Tab-separated table of C-alpha atoms in Angstrom:
chain	number	residue	atom	x	y	z
Q	15	MET	CA	-14.161	35.532	-1.612
Q	16	THR	CA	-16.256	33.533	0.866
Q	17	ASN	CA	-15.644	29.865	1.609
Q	18	ARG	CA	-18.647	28.913	-0.514
Q	19	GLU	CA	-17.443	31.032	-3.420
Q	20	LEU	CA	-14.005	29.464	-3.110
Q	21	TYR	CA	-15.503	25.984	-3.144
Q	22	ARG	CA	-17.477	26.812	-6.297
Q	23	ALA	CA	-14.364	28.245	-7.974
Q	24	LEU	CA	-12.386	25.136	-7.120
Q	25	ARG	CA	-15.112	22.860	-8.401
Q	26	SER	CA	-15.468	24.837	-11.630
Q	27	CYS	CA	-11.720	24.656	-12.264
Q	28	LEU	CA	-11.706	20.906	-11.702
Q	29	GLU	CA	-14.756	20.335	-13.898
Q	30	GLN	CA	-13.153	22.248	-16.743
Q	31	GLY	CA	-10.000	20.146	-16.329
Q	32	GLY	CA	-11.924	16.890	-16.581
Q	33	ALA	CA	-11.406	15.666	-13.016
Q	34	ASP	CA	-13.315	12.461	-12.280
Q	35	ALA	CA	-14.762	13.665	-8.958
Q	36	PRO	CA	-14.660	17.482	-8.961
Q	37	ALA	CA	-17.014	17.915	-5.985
Q	38	PHE	CA	-15.012	15.542	-3.794
Q	39	ASP	CA	-11.673	16.995	-4.872
Q	40	ALA	CA	-12.882	20.556	-4.303
Q	41	ALA	CA	-14.081	19.663	-0.804
Q	42	CYS	CA	-10.712	18.063	0.001
Q	43	LEU	CA	-8.797	21.097	-1.237
Q	44	LEU	CA	-11.059	23.466	0.674
Q	45	GLU	CA	-10.382	21.527	3.863
Q	46	ARG	CA	-6.645	21.317	3.228
Q	47	PHE	CA	-6.077	25.006	2.461
Q	48	ALA	CA	-8.983	26.891	4.090
Q	49	GLY	CA	-9.585	24.585	7.044
Q	50	VAL	CA	-13.269	24.073	6.200
Q	51	ARG	CA	-14.023	20.406	6.742
Q	52	ARG	CA	-16.401	18.498	4.560
Q	53	GLY	CA	-19.884	19.013	6.020
Q	54	GLU	CA	-18.998	22.390	7.556
Q	55	LEU	CA	-19.632	24.431	4.416
Q	56	PRO	CA	-23.320	25.146	5.248
Q	57	LEU	CA	-22.174	26.688	8.554
Q	58	LYS	CA	-19.016	28.439	7.368
Q	59	GLY	CA	-19.926	29.167	3.764
Q	60	THR	CA	-20.455	32.898	4.260
Q	61	GLN	CA	-17.195	33.388	6.161
Q	62	PRO	CA	-14.375	34.991	4.174
Q	63	ALA	CA	-11.620	32.661	3.010
Q	64	PRO	CA	-8.125	33.841	3.998
Q	65	PRO	CA	-6.455	35.395	0.916
Q	66	GLU	CA	-3.384	33.138	1.148
Q	67	ALA	CA	-5.598	30.046	1.484
Q	68	GLU	CA	-7.560	31.185	-1.561
Q	69	ARG	CA	-4.418	31.550	-3.655
Q	70	GLU	CA	-2.960	28.200	-2.556
Q	71	ALA	CA	-6.236	26.330	-3.047
Q	72	LEU	CA	-6.768	27.708	-6.554
Q	73	ARG	CA	-3.157	26.925	-7.475
Q	74	ALA	CA	-3.653	23.352	-6.248
Q	75	ALA	CA	-6.913	23.049	-8.194
Q	76	ARG	CA	-5.146	24.036	-11.413
Q	77	ARG	CA	-2.454	21.419	-10.761
Q	78	ARG	CA	-5.138	18.824	-10.053
Q	79	ALA	CA	-6.968	19.768	-13.247
Q	80	ALA	CA	-3.699	19.181	-15.102
Q	81	GLY	CA	-3.547	15.620	-13.798
Q	82	GLU	CA	-1.519	15.803	-10.579
Q	83	PRO	CA	-2.794	13.274	-8.021
Q	84	LEU	CA	-5.056	14.730	-5.350
Q	85	GLN	CA	-3.133	12.862	-2.649
Q	86	TYR	CA	0.119	14.593	-3.595
Q	87	LEU	CA	-1.566	17.987	-3.372
Q	88	LEU	CA	-3.018	17.196	0.046
Q	89	GLY	CA	0.309	15.813	1.278
Q	90	GLU	CA	-1.243	12.921	3.169
Q	91	TRP	CA	-3.820	10.156	2.766
Q	92	ASP	CA	-5.751	7.825	5.044
Q	93	PHE	CA	-5.045	4.099	5.064
Q	94	LEU	CA	-6.869	1.808	7.504
Q	95	ASN	CA	-6.670	3.691	10.820
Q	96	LEU	CA	-3.568	5.657	9.801
Q	97	THR	CA	-2.884	8.969	8.076
Q	98	LEU	CA	0.297	8.747	6.029
Q	99	GLU	CA	2.452	11.389	4.399
Q	100	VAL	CA	2.605	11.044	0.618
Q	101	GLY	CA	3.946	13.089	-2.246
Q	102	GLU	CA	5.933	12.966	-5.444
Q	103	GLY	CA	8.244	9.958	-5.454
Q	104	VAL	CA	6.117	7.465	-3.546
Q	105	LEU	CA	3.211	5.212	-4.504
Q	106	ILE	CA	-0.143	6.413	-3.161
Q	107	PRO	CA	-1.742	4.011	-0.624
Q	108	ARG	CA	-4.906	2.474	-2.044
Q	109	ALA	CA	-7.917	0.887	-0.439
Q	110	ASP	CA	-7.374	-2.450	-2.197
Q	111	THR	CA	-4.067	-2.818	-0.325
Q	112	GLU	CA	-5.964	-2.768	2.977
Q	113	LEU	CA	-7.134	-6.280	2.108
Q	114	LEU	CA	-3.524	-7.492	2.127
Q	115	CYS	CA	-3.018	-6.082	5.637
Q	116	GLU	CA	-6.270	-7.565	6.921
Q	117	GLU	CA	-5.591	-11.038	5.558
Q	118	ALA	CA	-2.009	-11.085	6.831
Q	119	ALA	CA	-3.061	-9.757	10.250
Q	120	ARG	CA	-5.738	-12.423	10.531
Q	121	ARG	CA	-3.160	-15.150	10.024
Q	122	LEU	CA	-0.582	-13.562	12.300
Q	123	ASN	CA	-3.101	-13.098	15.093
Q	124	ALA	CA	-3.990	-16.798	14.833
Q	125	MET	CA	-0.359	-17.866	15.269
Q	126	GLU	CA	0.883	-19.033	18.627
Q	127	GLY	CA	3.843	-16.904	19.594
Q	128	ARG	CA	6.241	-17.375	22.471
Q	129	PRO	CA	5.958	-14.774	25.271
Q	130	GLY	CA	8.414	-11.931	24.714
Q	131	ASP	CA	9.332	-13.225	21.250
Q	132	PRO	CA	7.747	-10.993	18.585
Q	133	ARG	CA	6.703	-12.583	15.328
Q	134	ARG	CA	9.085	-11.169	12.726
Q	135	VAL	CA	7.682	-9.952	9.415
Q	136	LEU	CA	9.288	-8.567	6.271
Q	137	ASP	CA	7.395	-6.042	4.151
Q	138	LEU	CA	9.018	-5.874	0.726
Q	139	CYS	CA	8.736	-2.874	-1.621
Q	140	SER	CA	7.386	-0.947	1.351
Q	141	GLY	CA	6.988	2.478	-0.261
Q	142	SER	CA	5.115	4.801	2.103
Q	143	GLY	CA	5.038	2.042	4.721
Q	144	CYS	CA	1.281	1.590	4.467
Q	145	VAL	CA	1.468	-2.217	4.563
Q	146	ALA	CA	4.124	-2.388	7.287
Q	147	LEU	CA	2.434	0.159	9.538
Q	148	GLY	CA	-1.077	-1.063	8.747
Q	149	LEU	CA	-0.133	-4.633	9.562
Q	150	ALA	CA	1.619	-3.612	12.789
Q	151	SER	CA	-1.506	-1.711	13.830
Q	152	LEU	CA	-3.743	-4.738	13.232
Q	153	ALA	CA	-1.472	-7.466	14.635
Q	154	PRO	CA	-0.092	-6.663	18.085
Q	155	GLY	CA	3.065	-8.571	18.901
Q	156	VAL	CA	4.658	-8.431	15.460
Q	157	SER	CA	7.912	-6.716	14.535
Q	158	VAL	CA	8.081	-5.522	10.940
Q	159	THR	CA	11.135	-4.752	8.826
Q	160	ALA	CA	10.093	-2.488	5.952
Q	161	VAL	CA	12.342	-2.889	2.897
Q	162	GLU	CA	12.540	-0.104	0.300
Q	163	TRP	CA	15.126	0.710	-2.387
Q	164	SER	CA	14.055	4.132	-3.679
Q	165	ASP	CA	15.611	7.019	-1.753
Q	166	ASP	CA	12.532	9.181	-2.372
Q	167	ALA	CA	10.122	6.548	-1.090
Q	168	LEU	CA	12.425	5.664	1.809
Q	169	ALA	CA	12.234	9.264	3.039
Q	170	TYR	CA	8.430	9.018	3.228
Q	171	LEU	CA	8.685	5.601	4.865
Q	172	LYS	CA	10.944	6.952	7.609
Q	173	ARG	CA	8.729	9.967	8.244
Q	174	ASN	CA	5.614	7.824	8.426
Q	175	CYS	CA	7.299	5.483	10.888
Q	176	GLY	CA	8.121	8.596	12.906
Q	177	ARG	CA	4.434	9.495	12.937
Q	178	TYR	CA	3.642	6.202	14.663
Q	179	PRO	CA	6.558	5.439	16.977
Q	180	GLN	CA	4.387	3.049	18.968
Q	181	LEU	CA	4.271	0.672	16.002
Q	182	PRO	CA	7.347	-1.611	15.775
Q	183	VAL	CA	8.371	-0.973	12.159
Q	184	GLN	CA	12.021	-0.614	11.127
Q	185	PRO	CA	12.784	0.956	7.712
Q	186	VAL	CA	15.704	-0.596	5.819
Q	187	LYS	CA	17.149	0.333	2.425
Q	188	ALA	CA	17.645	-2.772	0.292
Q	189	ASP	CA	16.940	-4.055	-3.214
Q	190	VAL	CA	14.309	-6.801	-3.230
Q	191	LEU	CA	15.740	-8.157	-6.487
Q	192	GLN	CA	19.294	-8.521	-5.196
Q	193	ASP	CA	19.691	-8.230	-1.430
Q	194	ALA	CA	17.787	-11.171	0.039
Q	195	GLY	CA	21.036	-12.668	1.332
Q	196	GLN	CA	21.388	-9.809	3.805
Q	197	PHE	CA	18.288	-10.858	5.770
Q	198	PRO	CA	17.954	-13.732	8.252
Q	199	GLY	CA	15.300	-16.417	8.053
Q	200	GLY	CA	12.841	-17.734	10.604
Q	201	LEU	CA	10.155	-15.262	9.604
Q	202	ALA	CA	6.499	-15.482	10.545
Q	203	ALA	CA	5.520	-13.752	7.304
Q	204	VAL	CA	6.755	-12.098	4.140
Q	205	VAL	CA	4.277	-9.568	2.737
Q	206	ALA	CA	4.497	-7.326	-0.304
Q	207	ASN	CA	2.616	-5.028	-2.622
Q	208	PRO	CA	5.286	-5.056	-5.331
Q	209	PRO	CA	5.278	-3.345	-8.733
Q	210	TYR	CA	3.029	-5.479	-10.929
Q	211	ILE	CA	2.044	-3.467	-14.006
Q	212	PRO	CA	3.476	-5.070	-17.187
Q	213	ALA	CA	5.948	-2.620	-18.720
Q	214	PRO	CA	4.073	-2.453	-22.076
Q	215	ASP	CA	0.922	-1.316	-20.221
Q	216	LEU	CA	2.476	1.650	-18.413
Q	217	ALA	CA	1.834	4.117	-21.225
Q	218	GLY	CA	-1.898	3.383	-21.094
Q	219	LEU	CA	-2.379	4.098	-17.400
Q	220	MET	CA	-4.518	7.005	-16.201
Q	221	ARG	CA	-2.671	10.305	-16.290
Q	222	GLU	CA	-2.725	10.563	-12.475
Q	223	VAL	CA	-1.156	7.115	-12.100
Q	224	GLN	CA	1.546	8.052	-14.591
Q	225	ARG	CA	2.604	10.810	-12.165
Q	226	GLU	CA	3.496	8.136	-9.597
Q	227	PRO	CA	7.040	6.712	-9.634
Q	228	ARG	CA	7.633	4.239	-12.441
Q	229	MET	CA	9.821	2.205	-10.094
Q	230	ALA	CA	6.742	1.481	-7.961
Q	231	LEU	CA	4.627	0.422	-10.955
Q	232	ASP	CA	6.883	-1.420	-13.412
Q	233	GLY	CA	6.676	-5.171	-12.859
Q	234	GLY	CA	8.803	-6.085	-15.862
Q	235	GLU	CA	7.716	-7.325	-19.254
Q	236	ASP	CA	4.912	-9.552	-17.906
Q	237	GLY	CA	4.331	-7.894	-14.519
Q	238	LEU	CA	5.718	-10.876	-12.600
Q	239	LEU	CA	9.355	-9.843	-12.089
Q	240	PHE	CA	9.058	-9.205	-8.360
Q	241	TYR	CA	6.845	-12.225	-7.677
Q	242	ARG	CA	9.523	-14.467	-9.167
Q	243	ALA	CA	12.110	-12.892	-6.876
Q	244	ILE	CA	9.837	-13.269	-3.839
Q	245	ALA	CA	9.189	-16.941	-4.583
Q	246	ARG	CA	12.831	-17.665	-5.423
Q	247	ASP	CA	14.705	-15.614	-2.816
Q	248	TRP	CA	12.377	-14.682	0.018
Q	249	ALA	CA	9.844	-17.487	0.563
Q	250	GLY	CA	12.646	-19.725	1.824
Q	251	LYS	CA	13.189	-17.347	4.745
Q	252	LEU	CA	9.869	-18.332	6.292
Q	253	ALA	CA	9.824	-20.377	9.451
Q	254	PRO	CA	7.800	-23.615	9.233
Q	255	GLY	CA	4.184	-22.514	9.379
Q	256	GLY	CA	5.093	-19.013	8.226
Q	257	PHE	CA	3.347	-17.544	5.227
Q	258	CYS	CA	3.834	-15.285	2.242
Q	259	ALA	CA	1.068	-12.835	1.260
Q	260	VAL	CA	1.193	-10.519	-1.751
Q	261	GLU	CA	-1.115	-8.134	-3.560
Q	262	VAL	CA	-1.525	-8.900	-7.273
Q	263	GLY	CA	-2.974	-7.214	-10.325
Q	264	VAL	CA	-6.052	-8.251	-12.249
Q	265	GLY	CA	-5.613	-11.728	-13.734
Q	266	GLN	CA	-2.270	-12.434	-12.031
Q	267	ALA	CA	-3.446	-14.574	-9.098
Q	268	GLY	CA	-3.144	-17.919	-10.881
Q	269	GLN	CA	0.377	-17.255	-12.131
Q	270	VAL	CA	1.572	-16.042	-8.741
Q	271	ALA	CA	-0.040	-19.059	-7.058
Q	272	ASP	CA	1.943	-21.310	-9.425
Q	273	LEU	CA	5.177	-19.519	-8.484
Q	274	PHE	CA	4.406	-20.092	-4.810
Q	275	ARG	CA	3.769	-23.796	-5.392
Q	276	GLU	CA	7.034	-24.124	-7.296
Q	277	ALA	CA	8.774	-22.510	-4.297
Q	278	GLY	CA	7.407	-25.239	-2.019
Q	279	LEU	CA	4.626	-23.275	-0.378
Q	280	GLU	CA	1.409	-25.130	0.443
Q	281	GLY	CA	-2.187	-24.269	1.224
Q	282	ILE	CA	-2.273	-21.659	-1.524
Q	283	GLY	CA	-5.259	-19.357	-1.158
Q	284	THR	CA	-6.591	-16.097	-2.527
Q	285	ALA	CA	-8.720	-13.254	-1.216
Q	286	ARG	CA	-11.068	-11.235	-3.416
Q	287	ASP	CA	-11.714	-7.524	-3.180
Q	288	LEU	CA	-15.197	-6.014	-3.315
Q	289	GLY	CA	-15.015	-5.972	-7.098
Q	290	GLY	CA	-14.548	-9.742	-7.111
Q	291	VAL	CA	-10.896	-9.547	-8.205
Q	292	GLU	CA	-8.500	-12.080	-6.696
Q	293	ARG	CA	-6.387	-9.372	-5.118
Q	294	VAL	CA	-4.256	-11.243	-2.562
Q	295	VAL	CA	-2.385	-14.540	-2.905
Q	296	LEU	CA	-1.147	-16.414	0.172
Q	297	GLY	CA	0.961	-19.531	0.671
Q	298	THR	CA	2.354	-21.288	3.745
Q	299	ARG	CA	5.657	-23.024	4.361
Q	300	PRO	CA	4.873	-26.609	5.425
Q	301	MET	CA	5.261	-27.548	9.069
Q	302	GLU	CA	8.036	-29.935	9.983
Q	303	LYS	CA	6.820	-32.951	11.933
Q	304	GLU	CA	8.701	-35.761	13.596
Q	305	SER	CA	8.393	-39.192	12.013
Q	306	GLY	CA	9.892	-42.582	12.717
Q	307	VAL	CA	12.768	-41.885	10.364
Q	308	GLY	CA	14.298	-38.470	10.959
Q	309	ARG	CA	12.175	-35.452	10.043
Q	310	ARG	CA	9.741	-35.002	7.214
Q	311	VAL	CA	7.856	-32.053	5.826
Q	312	GLU	CA	4.083	-32.204	5.852
Q	313	SER	CA	1.832	-29.612	4.352
Q	314	SER	CA	-0.829	-27.763	6.304
Q	315	PRO	CA	-3.369	-26.543	3.751
Q	316	ARG	CA	-5.403	-23.491	4.591
Q	317	LYS	CA	-8.271	-21.833	2.822
Q	318	THR	CA	-8.488	-18.118	2.543
Q	319	GLY	CA	-11.506	-16.003	1.718
Q	320	PRO	CA	-12.277	-12.337	1.591
Q	321	SER	CA	-12.124	-10.309	4.773
Q	322	GLY	CA	-12.901	-6.643	4.850
Q	323	PRO	CA	-13.433	-3.765	2.444
Q	324	ALA	CA	-11.205	-3.173	-0.526
Q	325	GLN	CA	-11.514	-1.686	-3.959
Q	326	GLY	CA	-10.163	-2.870	-7.259
Q	327	ARG	CA	-7.254	-1.032	-8.808
């Protein structure tokens, strides 16, 4: 079988299985298993595909046609300027999460840091480490602690940190819902892409999404379980002027903004993805300023708008 014949066989298998983008998926599988990059098929189409590559590619196409995520079959996926290892047991990095990294990096890069004193950041529910590593790549001078509870996801997080040893990200196993007391305060930022799908909605998700770990999707009965914990237990660890930034699901921005206000954060803002969805919510801990009688807390409102490409989930 030539490379072109293999591509056609892969595409046919995916079309019969009802894949949403059979041509794209077939091209990705051809590159992964036969080494023929997208765009090279006109030049290498008549070359024979290695028999082992043919068998592996067709096996992967059947799994994809049965609903297994393409990213798991490829074993890695691009996020910002990174290529991260992914597979069963970890949430797949998505383009909409890039907006969270870009907005947080913009704020961190605008902060005045002391020489030799890195701005400390916590990334909660870190998963593959896409937010922690992406943020570290966009904001030089930060030091990120990536918090993850799942052993399966933590293994991917550690391996991805090993792929980019130049980025100052430290993986830590901890439960966001219970272990906040183990972490010191004085943080420049707390960021998170937590589970936010309401539990009753999980059964209606696309079949590919249902292959991802439930732990990374289930946000409790109303989808807000982790946002309540972040507002209650983690926002207070911010240094004055530090901020909290989280990704949210469709229609959740207003509720999460209210939780941030109740936690004492000020200057609440949102950022919209390219689909117009309020995808990121941000809030700042007020600065402490001297007054004539002791110290008082004064808010420093900020406005946040969209910055950079992202897609709706």
